[in-house]
PDB file of C-alpha atoms and ligand atoms in Angstrom:
ATOM      1  CA  MET Y   1      91.618 108.357 117.854  1.00  0.00           C
ATOM      2  CA  PRO Y   2      88.702 110.235 115.495  1.00  0.00           C
ATOM      3  CA  LEU Y   3      87.969 108.734 112.228  1.00  0.00           C
ATOM      4  CA  VAL Y   4      90.924 109.010 110.074  1.00  0.00           C
ATOM      5  CA  PRO Y   5      90.859 109.683 105.670  1.00  0.00           C
ATOM      6  CA  MET Y   6      91.981 105.604 104.481  1.00  0.00           C
ATOM      7  CA  THR Y   7      95.039 107.893 103.084  1.00  0.00           C
ATOM      8  CA  ALA Y   8      96.403 107.907 106.717  1.00  0.00           C
ATOM      9  CA  PHE Y   9      97.256 104.224 106.116  1.00  0.00           C
ATOM     10  CA  LEU Y  10      96.853 103.783 102.648  1.00  0.00           C
ATOM     11  CA  SER Y  11     100.140 104.999 100.912  1.00  0.00           C
ATOM     12  CA  LYS Y  12     102.044 102.926 103.471  1.00  0.00           C
ATOM     13  CA  ALA Y  13     100.091 100.395 102.733  1.00  0.00           C
ATOM     14  CA  LYS Y  14     101.350 100.417  99.364  1.00  0.00           C
ATOM     15  CA  GLN Y  15     105.204 101.294  99.805  1.00  0.00           C
ATOM     16  CA  GLU Y  16     105.290  98.423 102.760  1.00  0.00           C
ATOM     17  CA  GLY Y  17     103.318  95.682 100.570  1.00  0.00           C
ATOM     18  CA  PHE Y  18     101.031  94.955 102.785  1.00  0.00           C
ATOM     19  CA  ALA Y  19      96.951  95.347 102.202  1.00  0.00           C
ATOM     20  CA  VAL Y  20      94.210  96.863 105.176  1.00  0.00           C
ATOM     21  CA  GLY Y  21      91.338  95.066 105.363  1.00  0.00           C
ATOM     22  CA  GLN Y  22      87.579  96.607 104.575  1.00  0.00           C
ATOM     23  CA  PHE Y  23      85.127  95.103 106.628  1.00  0.00           C
ATOM     24  CA  ASN Y  24      81.167  95.672 106.542  1.00  0.00           C
ATOM     25  CA  MET Y  25      79.307  96.596 109.568  1.00  0.00           C
ATOM     26  CA  ASN Y  26      76.194  95.039 109.281  1.00  0.00           C
ATOM     27  CA  ASN Y  27      75.339  95.892 113.250  1.00  0.00           C
ATOM     28  CA  LEU Y  28      76.356  96.371 116.674  1.00  0.00           C
ATOM     29  CA  GLU Y  29      78.038  92.769 116.960  1.00  0.00           C
ATOM     30  CA  PHE Y  30      79.939  92.820 113.631  1.00  0.00           C
ATOM     31  CA  THR Y  31      81.180  96.635 114.896  1.00  0.00           C
ATOM     32  CA  GLN Y  32      82.365  94.902 117.794  1.00  0.00           C
ATOM     33  CA  ALA Y  33      84.402  92.319 116.339  1.00  0.00           C
ATOM     34  CA  ILE Y  34      85.809  94.346 113.477  1.00  0.00           C
ATOM     35  CA  ILE Y  35      87.757  96.575 116.221  1.00  0.00           C
ATOM     36  CA  GLU Y  36      88.208  94.262 118.470  1.00  0.00           C
ATOM     37  CA  ALA Y  37      89.896  92.107 116.274  1.00  0.00           C
ATOM     38  CA  GLY Y  38      92.131  94.925 114.877  1.00  0.00           C
ATOM     39  CA  ILE Y  39      93.112  96.279 119.109  1.00  0.00           C
ATOM     40  CA  GLU Y  40      94.518  91.660 118.862  1.00  0.00           C
ATOM     41  CA  GLU Y  41      96.126  92.821 115.929  1.00  0.00           C
ATOM     42  CA  ARG Y  42      97.274  96.328 115.861  1.00  0.00           C
ATOM     43  CA  SER Y  43      96.034  96.734 112.421  1.00  0.00           C
ATOM     44  CA  PRO Y  44      94.029  99.907 110.915  1.00  0.00           C
ATOM     45  CA  LEU Y  45      91.508  98.865 109.698  1.00  0.00           C
ATOM     46  CA  ILE Y  46      88.427 100.160 107.388  1.00  0.00           C
ATOM     47  CA  PHE Y  47      84.540 100.049 108.385  1.00  0.00           C
ATOM     48  CA  GLY Y  48      82.573  99.444 105.523  1.00  0.00           C
ATOM     49  CA  ALA Y  49      78.967 100.743 105.717  1.00  0.00           C
ATOM     50  CA  SER Y  50      76.806  99.769 102.394  1.00  0.00           C
ATOM     51  CA  GLU Y  51      73.703 102.087 101.587  1.00  0.00           C
ATOM     52  CA  GLY Y  52      71.593  98.194 102.525  1.00  0.00           C
ATOM     53  CA  ALA Y  53      73.929  98.592 106.235  1.00  0.00           C
ATOM     54  CA  ILE Y  54      73.118 102.536 106.779  1.00  0.00           C
ATOM     55  CA  ARG Y  55      69.046 102.119 105.716  1.00  0.00           C
ATOM     56  CA  TYR Y  56      69.396  99.052 108.165  1.00  0.00           C
ATOM     57  CA  MET Y  57      71.276 100.621 110.859  1.00  0.00           C
ATOM     58  CA  GLY Y  58      70.664 103.952 110.569  1.00  0.00           C
ATOM     59  CA  LEU Y  59      73.367 106.939 109.541  1.00  0.00           C
ATOM     60  CA  ASN Y  60      73.417 108.539 112.350  1.00  0.00           C
ATOM     61  CA  ASN Y  61      74.049 104.592 114.860  1.00  0.00           C
ATOM     62  CA  VAL Y  62      76.361 103.912 111.873  1.00  0.00           C
ATOM     63  CA  VAL Y  63      78.827 106.929 112.239  1.00  0.00           C
ATOM     64  CA  ALA Y  64      78.607 107.483 116.837  1.00  0.00           C
ATOM     65  CA  LEU Y  65      79.171 103.109 116.243  1.00  0.00           C
ATOM     66  CA  ALA Y  66      82.602 103.808 114.601  1.00  0.00           C
ATOM     67  CA  LYS Y  67      83.573 107.010 116.084  1.00  0.00           C
ATOM     68  CA  VAL Y  68      83.430 105.436 119.506  1.00  0.00           C
ATOM     69  CA  ALA Y  69      84.861 101.895 118.427  1.00  0.00           C
ATOM     70  CA  ALA Y  70      87.676 104.095 116.735  1.00  0.00           C
ATOM     71  CA  ARG Y  71      88.651 106.671 119.931  1.00  0.00           C
ATOM     72  CA  GLU Y  72      88.232 103.435 122.414  1.00  0.00           C
ATOM     73  CA  SER Y  73      90.709 101.687 120.154  1.00  0.00           C
ATOM     74  CA  GLY Y  74      93.212 104.061 119.790  1.00  0.00           C
ATOM     75  CA  LEU Y  75      93.530 102.738 116.803  1.00  0.00           C
ATOM     76  CA  PRO Y  76      93.542 104.172 112.687  1.00  0.00           C
ATOM     77  CA  VAL Y  77      90.173 103.625 111.499  1.00  0.00           C
ATOM     78  CA  ALA Y  78      88.753 105.126 108.557  1.00  0.00           C
ATOM     79  CA  LEU Y  79      84.586 104.381 108.725  1.00  0.00           C
ATOM     80  CA  HIS Y  80      84.055 104.160 104.752  1.00  0.00           C
ATOM     81  CA  LEU Y  81      80.899 104.735 102.669  1.00  0.00           C
ATOM     82  CA  ASP Y  82      81.304 101.330 100.216  1.00  0.00           C
ATOM     83  CA  HIS Y  83      79.343 101.392  97.101  1.00  0.00           C
ATOM     84  CA  GLY Y  84      77.810 104.866  97.077  1.00  0.00           C
ATOM     85  CA  SER Y  85      75.800 105.683  94.469  1.00  0.00           C
ATOM     86  CA  SER Y  86      74.904 109.146  93.841  1.00  0.00           C
ATOM     87  CA  PHE Y  87      76.840 112.368  94.779  1.00  0.00           C
ATOM     88  CA  GLU Y  88      73.898 113.046  97.499  1.00  0.00           C
ATOM     89  CA  MET Y  89      74.478 110.228  99.282  1.00  0.00           C
ATOM     90  CA  VAL Y  90      78.319 110.814  99.223  1.00  0.00           C
ATOM     91  CA  MET Y  91      77.438 114.425 100.810  1.00  0.00           C
ATOM     92  CA  LYS Y  92      75.058 112.947 103.689  1.00  0.00           C
ATOM     93  CA  CYS Y  93      77.791 110.111 104.706  1.00  0.00           C
ATOM     94  CA  ILE Y  94      80.000 113.254 104.728  1.00  0.00           C
ATOM     95  CA  ARG Y  95      78.428 115.738 106.956  1.00  0.00           C
ATOM     96  CA  ALA Y  96      76.971 112.808 108.846  1.00  0.00           C
ATOM     97  CA  GLY Y  97      80.808 112.223 110.006  1.00  0.00           C
ATOM     98  CA  PHE Y  98      81.822 109.455 107.390  1.00  0.00           C
ATOM     99  CA  SER Y  99      86.041 110.134 106.998  1.00  0.00           C
ATOM    100  CA  SER Y 100      85.782 107.939 104.005  1.00  0.00           C
ATOM    101  CA  VAL Y 101      83.450 107.337 100.739  1.00  0.00           C
ATOM    102  CA  MET Y 102      83.435 105.338  97.918  1.00  0.00           C
ATOM    103  CA  PHE Y 103      81.742 106.994  94.366  1.00  0.00           C
ATOM    104  CA  ASP Y 104      80.501 104.092  92.710  1.00  0.00           C
ATOM    105  CA  GLY Y 105      80.116 105.201  88.893  1.00  0.00           C
ATOM    106  CA  SER Y 106      81.549 102.056  87.269  1.00  0.00           C
ATOM    107  CA  HIS Y 107      77.828 101.419  85.214  1.00  0.00           C
ATOM    108  CA  TYR Y 108      78.560 104.573  83.893  1.00  0.00           C
ATOM    109  CA  PRO Y 109      80.072 105.883  80.513  1.00  0.00           C
ATOM    110  CA  LEU Y 110      83.949 105.918  81.234  1.00  0.00           C
ATOM    111  CA  GLU Y 111      83.381 110.173  80.586  1.00  0.00           C
ATOM    112  CA  GLU Y 112      80.345 110.188  82.553  1.00  0.00           C
ATOM    113  CA  ASN Y 113      82.339 107.653  85.335  1.00  0.00           C
ATOM    114  CA  ILE Y 114      85.240 110.565  85.078  1.00  0.00           C
ATOM    115  CA  ARG Y 115      83.088 113.322  85.178  1.00  0.00           C
ATOM    116  CA  LEU Y 116      80.825 112.326  88.470  1.00  0.00           C
ATOM    117  CA  THR Y 117      83.445 111.211  90.439  1.00  0.00           C
ATOM    118  CA  LYS Y 118      86.166 114.285  89.778  1.00  0.00           C
ATOM    119  CA  LYS Y 119      83.096 116.075  90.964  1.00  0.00           C
ATOM    120  CA  VAL Y 120      82.983 113.947  94.642  1.00  0.00           C
ATOM    121  CA  VAL Y 121      86.756 114.288  94.645  1.00  0.00           C
ATOM    122  CA  GLU Y 122      86.857 118.023  94.690  1.00  0.00           C
ATOM    123  CA  ALA Y 123      84.209 117.874  97.218  1.00  0.00           C
ATOM    124  CA  ALA Y 124      85.390 114.942  99.658  1.00  0.00           C
ATOM    125  CA  HIS Y 125      89.203 116.053  99.212  1.00  0.00           C
ATOM    126  CA  ALA Y 126      88.686 120.046 100.201  1.00  0.00           C
ATOM    127  CA  VAL Y 127      86.678 118.630 104.009  1.00  0.00           C
ATOM    128  CA  GLY Y 128      89.648 115.942 104.182  1.00  0.00           C
ATOM    129  CA  VAL Y 129      87.758 112.697 103.215  1.00  0.00           C
ATOM    130  CA  SER Y 130      88.950 110.183 101.377  1.00  0.00           C
ATOM    131  CA  VAL Y 131      87.667 108.800  97.742  1.00  0.00           C
ATOM    132  CA  GLU Y 132      87.436 105.218  96.186  1.00  0.00           C
ATOM    133  CA  GLY Y 133      86.346 104.844  92.433  1.00  0.00           C
ATOM    134  CA  GLU Y 134      85.384 101.901  90.639  1.00  0.00           C
ATOM    135  CA  LEU Y 135      85.896 101.077  86.753  1.00  0.00           C
ATOM    136  CA  GLY Y 136      84.750  97.762  85.490  1.00  0.00           C
ATOM    137  CA  THR Y 137      82.053  95.817  86.938  1.00  0.00           C
ATOM    138  CA  ILE Y 138      82.298  93.675  89.485  1.00  0.00           C
ATOM    139  CA  GLY Y 139      80.190  90.556  89.620  1.00  0.00           C
ATOM    140  CA  GLY Y 140      77.963  88.843  92.443  1.00  0.00           C
ATOM    141  CA  VAL Y 141      75.354  90.101  94.814  1.00  0.00           C
ATOM    142  CA  GLU Y 142      75.534  92.459  97.432  1.00  0.00           C
ATOM    143  CA  ASP Y 143      72.775  94.701  99.048  1.00  0.00           C
ATOM    144  CA  ASP Y 144      71.511  96.795  96.105  1.00  0.00           C
ATOM    145  CA  LEU Y 145      74.135  95.467  93.763  1.00  0.00           C
ATOM    146  CA  ASP Y 146      72.864  92.476  91.329  1.00  0.00           C
ATOM    147  CA  VAL Y 147      75.664  91.357  88.871  1.00  0.00           C
ATOM    148  CA  ALA Y 148      75.290  88.871  86.619  1.00  0.00           C
ATOM    149  CA  ASP Y 149      78.101  86.843  85.729  1.00  0.00           C
ATOM    150  CA  GLU Y 150      77.949  87.543  82.263  1.00  0.00           C
ATOM    151  CA  ASP Y 151      77.390  91.246  82.894  1.00  0.00           C
ATOM    152  CA  ALA Y 152      80.504  91.383  84.590  1.00  0.00           C
ATOM    153  CA  THR Y 153      82.727  93.268  82.656  1.00  0.00           C
ATOM    154  CA  LEU Y 154      86.649  93.348  83.633  1.00  0.00           C
ATOM    155  CA  ALA Y 155      88.939  96.852  83.676  1.00  0.00           C
ATOM    156  CA  ASN Y 156      90.754  97.944  80.697  1.00  0.00           C
ATOM    157  CA  PRO Y 157      94.039  98.799  81.746  1.00  0.00           C
ATOM    158  CA  GLU Y 158      94.987 101.580  79.876  1.00  0.00           C
ATOM    159  CA  GLU Y 159      91.058 103.771  81.070  1.00  0.00           C
ATOM    160  CA  ALA Y 160      91.790 102.462  84.706  1.00  0.00           C
ATOM    161  CA  ILE Y 161      95.486 104.803  84.501  1.00  0.00           C
ATOM    162  CA  ARG Y 162      93.507 107.278  82.701  1.00  0.00           C
ATOM    163  CA  PHE Y 163      90.757 107.317  85.202  1.00  0.00           C
ATOM    164  CA  TRP Y 164      93.509 107.911  88.051  1.00  0.00           C
ATOM    165  CA  GLU Y 165      95.408 110.184  86.497  1.00  0.00           C
ATOM    166  CA  GLU Y 166      91.880 112.481  85.177  1.00  0.00           C
ATOM    167  CA  THR Y 167      90.041 112.057  88.877  1.00  0.00           C
ATOM    168  CA  GLN Y 168      93.356 111.534  91.177  1.00  0.00           C
ATOM    169  CA  VAL Y 169      91.332 109.347  93.874  1.00  0.00           C
ATOM    170  CA  ASP Y 170      93.288 108.087  96.610  1.00  0.00           C
ATOM    171  CA  ALA Y 171      92.137 104.043  96.036  1.00  0.00           C
ATOM    172  CA  LEU Y 172      91.359 102.621  92.925  1.00  0.00           C
ATOM    173  CA  ALA Y 173      88.791  99.701  92.676  1.00  0.00           C
ATOM    174  CA  ILE Y 174      88.849  97.607  88.996  1.00  0.00           C
ATOM    175  CA  ALA Y 175      87.219  94.922  88.051  1.00  0.00           C
ATOM    176  CA  VAL Y 176      89.514  91.792  87.480  1.00  0.00           C
ATOM    177  CA  GLY Y 177      87.512  88.431  88.031  1.00  0.00           C
ATOM    178  CA  THR Y 178      86.677  88.812  91.801  1.00  0.00           C
ATOM    179  CA  ALA Y 179      83.148  88.909  92.840  1.00  0.00           C
ATOM    180  CA  HIS Y 180      81.056  90.081  95.772  1.00  0.00           C
ATOM    181  CA  GLY Y 181      79.320  86.914  97.840  1.00  0.00           C
ATOM    182  CA  MET Y 182      80.706  83.248  97.484  1.00  0.00           C
ATOM    183  CA  TYR Y 183      81.803  82.020  94.907  1.00  0.00           C
ATOM    184  CA  LYS Y 184      81.222  78.734  92.970  1.00  0.00           C
ATOM    185  CA  GLY Y 185      84.505  77.777  91.478  1.00  0.00           C
ATOM    186  CA  VAL Y 186      87.864  79.435  91.848  1.00  0.00           C
ATOM    187  CA  PRO Y 187      87.924  82.613  90.609  1.00  0.00           C
ATOM    188  CA  LYS Y 188      90.284  83.205  87.952  1.00  0.00           C
ATOM    189  CA  ILE Y 189      92.042  86.997  88.615  1.00  0.00           C
ATOM    190  CA  ARG Y 190      93.941  88.723  86.503  1.00  0.00           C
ATOM    191  CA  PHE Y 191      97.029  89.525  87.991  1.00  0.00           C
ATOM    192  CA  ASP Y 192      98.399  91.183  85.413  1.00  0.00           C
ATOM    193  CA  ILE Y 193      95.794  93.985  85.007  1.00  0.00           C
ATOM    194  CA  ILE Y 194      96.804  94.796  88.575  1.00  0.00           C
ATOM    195  CA  GLU Y 195     100.367  94.720  87.988  1.00  0.00           C
ATOM    196  CA  LYS Y 196     100.037  97.105  84.580  1.00  0.00           C
ATOM    197  CA  VAL Y 197      97.154  99.330  86.315  1.00  0.00           C
ATOM    198  CA  SER Y 198      99.079  99.568  89.786  1.00  0.00           C
ATOM    199  CA  LYS Y 199     102.483 100.647  88.528  1.00  0.00           C
ATOM    200  CA  ASN Y 200     101.189 103.285  86.363  1.00  0.00           C
ATOM    201  CA  ILE Y 201      99.726 105.211  89.097  1.00  0.00           C
ATOM    202  CA  ASP Y 202     100.742 106.217  92.679  1.00  0.00           C
ATOM    203  CA  VAL Y 203      97.543 105.251  94.762  1.00  0.00           C
ATOM    204  CA  PRO Y 204      96.528 101.014  95.785  1.00  0.00           C
ATOM    205  CA  ILE Y 205      94.102  98.754  93.998  1.00  0.00           C
ATOM    206  CA  VAL Y 206      91.159  97.907  95.520  1.00  0.00           C
ATOM    207  CA  LEU Y 207      89.769  93.965  95.288  1.00  0.00           C
ATOM    208  CA  HIS Y 208      86.293  94.206  96.372  1.00  0.00           C
ATOM    209  CA  GLY Y 209      85.272  90.058  96.539  1.00  0.00           C
ATOM    210  CA  GLY Y 210      87.527  89.384  98.725  1.00  0.00           C
ATOM    211  CA  SER Y 211      85.853  86.347 100.536  1.00  0.00           C
ATOM    212  CA  GLY Y 212      86.101  83.132  99.536  1.00  0.00           C
ATOM    213  CA  VAL Y 213      89.363  84.084  97.300  1.00  0.00           C
ATOM    214  CA  PRO Y 214      92.911  81.705  97.870  1.00  0.00           C
ATOM    215  CA  ASP Y 215      95.148  82.857 100.438  1.00  0.00           C
ATOM    216  CA  GLU Y 216      97.968  81.994  97.890  1.00  0.00           C
ATOM    217  CA  SER Y 217      96.158  85.511  95.084  1.00  0.00           C
ATOM    218  CA  ILE Y 218      95.737  87.545  97.984  1.00  0.00           C
ATOM    219  CA  THR Y 219      99.446  87.403  98.467  1.00  0.00           C
ATOM    220  CA  LYS Y 220     100.233  87.400  95.165  1.00  0.00           C
ATOM    221  CA  SER Y 221      97.501  90.526  94.273  1.00  0.00           C
ATOM    222  CA  ILE Y 222      98.871  92.331  97.538  1.00  0.00           C
ATOM    223  CA  ALA Y 223     102.413  91.828  96.206  1.00  0.00           C
ATOM    224  CA  LEU Y 224     101.291  93.371  92.367  1.00  0.00           C
ATOM    225  CA  GLY Y 225     100.120  96.984  94.599  1.00  0.00           C
ATOM    226  CA  VAL Y 226      96.605  95.847  95.866  1.00  0.00           C
ATOM    227  CA  GLY Y 227      96.114  97.865  99.103  1.00  0.00           C
ATOM    228  CA  LYS Y 228      92.822  97.611 100.466  1.00  0.00           C
ATOM    229  CA  ILE Y 229      90.166  94.345 100.446  1.00  0.00           C
ATOM    230  CA  ASN Y 230      87.149  94.149 101.031  1.00  0.00           C
ATOM    231  CA  VAL Y 231      85.732  91.289 103.170  1.00  0.00           C
ATOM    232  CA  ASN Y 232      81.769  91.024 104.183  1.00  0.00           C
ATOM    233  CA  THR Y 233      80.815  87.561 102.523  1.00  0.00           C
ATOM    234  CA  GLU Y 234      83.298  85.225 105.075  1.00  0.00           C
ATOM    235  CA  ASN Y 235      82.065  87.644 107.799  1.00  0.00           C
ATOM    236  CA  GLN Y 236      78.353  87.242 107.293  1.00  0.00           C
ATOM    237  CA  VAL Y 237      79.063  82.817 106.719  1.00  0.00           C
ATOM    238  CA  ALA Y 238      80.919  82.509 109.961  1.00  0.00           C
ATOM    239  CA  CYS Y 239      77.878  84.404 112.553  1.00  0.00           C
ATOM    240  CA  THR Y 240      75.075  82.875 111.080  1.00  0.00           C
ATOM    241  CA  LYS Y 241      76.939  79.604 111.623  1.00  0.00           C
ATOM    242  CA  VAL Y 242      77.303  79.985 115.078  1.00  0.00           C
ATOM    243  CA  ILE Y 243      73.689  81.224 115.481  1.00  0.00           C
ATOM    244  CA  ARG Y 244      72.205  78.520 113.342  1.00  0.00           C
ATOM    245  CA  ASP Y 245      74.051  75.821 115.375  1.00  0.00           C
ATOM    246  CA  THR Y 246      73.818  77.641 118.676  1.00  0.00           C
ATOM    247  CA  LEU Y 247      69.632  77.823 118.285  1.00  0.00           C
ATOM    248  CA  GLY Y 248      69.430  74.744 116.420  1.00  0.00           C
ATOM    249  CA  ALA Y 249      71.754  72.656 119.822  1.00  0.00           C
ATOM    250  CA  ASN Y 250      69.000  75.172 121.753  1.00  0.00           C
ATOM    251  CA  PRO Y 251      65.605  74.936 120.669  1.00  0.00           C
ATOM    252  CA  GLU Y 252      64.195  77.137 124.061  1.00  0.00           C
ATOM    253  CA  MET Y 253      67.067  79.295 124.072  1.00  0.00           C
ATOM    254  CA  ILE Y 254      65.383  83.520 124.046  1.00  0.00           C
ATOM    255  CA  ASP Y 255      68.200  85.557 125.065  1.00  0.00           C
ATOM    256  CA  PRO Y 256      69.825  86.655 121.733  1.00  0.00           C
ATOM    257  CA  ARG Y 257      73.097  87.698 123.793  1.00  0.00           C
ATOM    258  CA  LYS Y 258      73.586  83.770 124.313  1.00  0.00           C
ATOM    259  CA  TYR Y 259      74.029  83.570 120.513  1.00  0.00           C
ATOM    260  CA  LEU Y 260      74.904  87.063 119.235  1.00  0.00           C
ATOM    261  CA  GLY Y 261      77.682  86.429 121.491  1.00  0.00           C
ATOM    262  CA  PRO Y 262      79.426  83.649 120.151  1.00  0.00           C
ATOM    263  CA  ALA Y 263      78.319  85.213 116.581  1.00  0.00           C
ATOM    264  CA  ARG Y 264      80.835  87.683 117.415  1.00  0.00           C
ATOM    265  CA  THR Y 265      83.418  85.769 118.298  1.00  0.00           C
ATOM    266  CA  ALA Y 266      83.491  83.849 115.482  1.00  0.00           C
ATOM    267  CA  ILE Y 267      83.861  87.212 113.389  1.00  0.00           C
ATOM    268  CA  LYS Y 268      86.654  88.374 114.912  1.00  0.00           C
ATOM    269  CA  GLU Y 269      88.492  85.362 114.400  1.00  0.00           C
ATOM    270  CA  VAL Y 270      87.511  85.433 110.699  1.00  0.00           C
ATOM    271  CA  VAL Y 271      88.998  89.265 110.822  1.00  0.00           C
ATOM    272  CA  LYS Y 272      91.682  88.478 112.622  1.00  0.00           C
ATOM    273  CA  GLU Y 273      92.964  86.408 110.292  1.00  0.00           C
ATOM    274  CA  LYS Y 274      92.126  88.348 107.422  1.00  0.00           C
ATOM    275  CA  MET Y 275      94.403  90.976 108.763  1.00  0.00           C
ATOM    276  CA  ARG Y 276      97.368  88.526 109.423  1.00  0.00           C
ATOM    277  CA  LEU Y 277      97.088  87.090 105.817  1.00  0.00           C
ATOM    278  CA  PHE Y 278      96.615  91.056 104.372  1.00  0.00           C
ATOM    279  CA  GLY Y 279      99.762  91.797 106.165  1.00  0.00           C
ATOM    280  CA  SER Y 280      98.270  94.463 108.161  1.00  0.00           C
ATOM    281  CA  SER Y 281      98.873  93.423 111.666  1.00  0.00           C
ATOM    282  CA  GLY Y 282     100.950  95.262 113.800  1.00  0.00           C
ATOM    283  CA  LYS Y 283     100.838  98.094 111.231  1.00  0.00           C
ATOM    284  CA  ALA Y 284      98.678 100.598 113.802  1.00  0.00           C
TER     285      ALA Y 284
HETATM  286  P1  13P V   1      82.367  89.719  99.639  1.00  0.00           P
HETATM  287  O1  13P V   1      80.857  90.273  99.659  1.00  0.00           O
HETATM  288  O2  13P V   1      83.150  88.862  99.001  1.00  0.00           O
HETATM  289  O3  13P V   1      83.028  89.265 101.281  1.00  0.00           O
HETATM  290  O4  13P V   1      82.910  90.979  99.348  1.00  0.00           O
HETATM  291  C1  13P V   1      82.476  92.343  99.697  1.00  0.00           C
HETATM  292  C2  13P V   1      82.814  93.357  98.833  1.00  0.00           C
HETATM  293  O5  13P V   1      83.832  93.903  97.902  1.00  0.00           O
HETATM  294  C3  13P V   1      82.109  94.738  99.674  1.00  0.00           C
HETATM  295  O6  13P V   1      82.447  95.855  98.637  1.00  0.00           O
END
């Protein structure tokens, strides 16, 4: 199947009460692990590509890998820009073949965020590309983004509802207490904000910082209206642990396939578990 916009499965996700995972691509092995998990679970999926990952892999390589994975798997797969920082970057990705983009204007004042997001939505929707917007500031570190705990601000529900009404984004990321990277304690998720916003908008809410969130909190968030959940750190941890252990036990090993292969399997297992937890297994 060719790459699809997230709208191909997100309205069904909200109606039927499941969430589709966004799993970030960091290299070939991540891409293979994620798509193999999708095939085994018969799950729709979203490849996330951050600007840092695009710089690392090369824009055209990202698109080529995602397209091949989607075509060979036959699954509904979206290739989504994660935390796009500018209109120019969004356009560059759409032109290269992305089927979905996030424009992260959360650091701008509300009016400016609405104005810039609307501009992205107008251009993206004209060519069938879905858009995610963000309101509130999600804490933690992810590539170019580094938000200290004291600077993370939760989304205001009234503002979030207005943001959706005016921008018509296809998925809305709101800061509800999760953070990118690993948590020091247990994240305190504001389920009341999820519930209030979700009841008043037609599209699913996106939960960033999905790694390390307890299973019960994930299930509850989905029941209240979360339809897209982003996971990257848990895959990175699984990958790096296997590489560290393998090289530690075999210091003479030099063939990258010997340690990247098992790392790929470890990532696949994490992704499969998430697909089952999110309820997207069997929904492709
Ligand atoms: P994690 O760092 O919790 O995996 O979150 C990833 C993410 O939200 C990407 O946008």
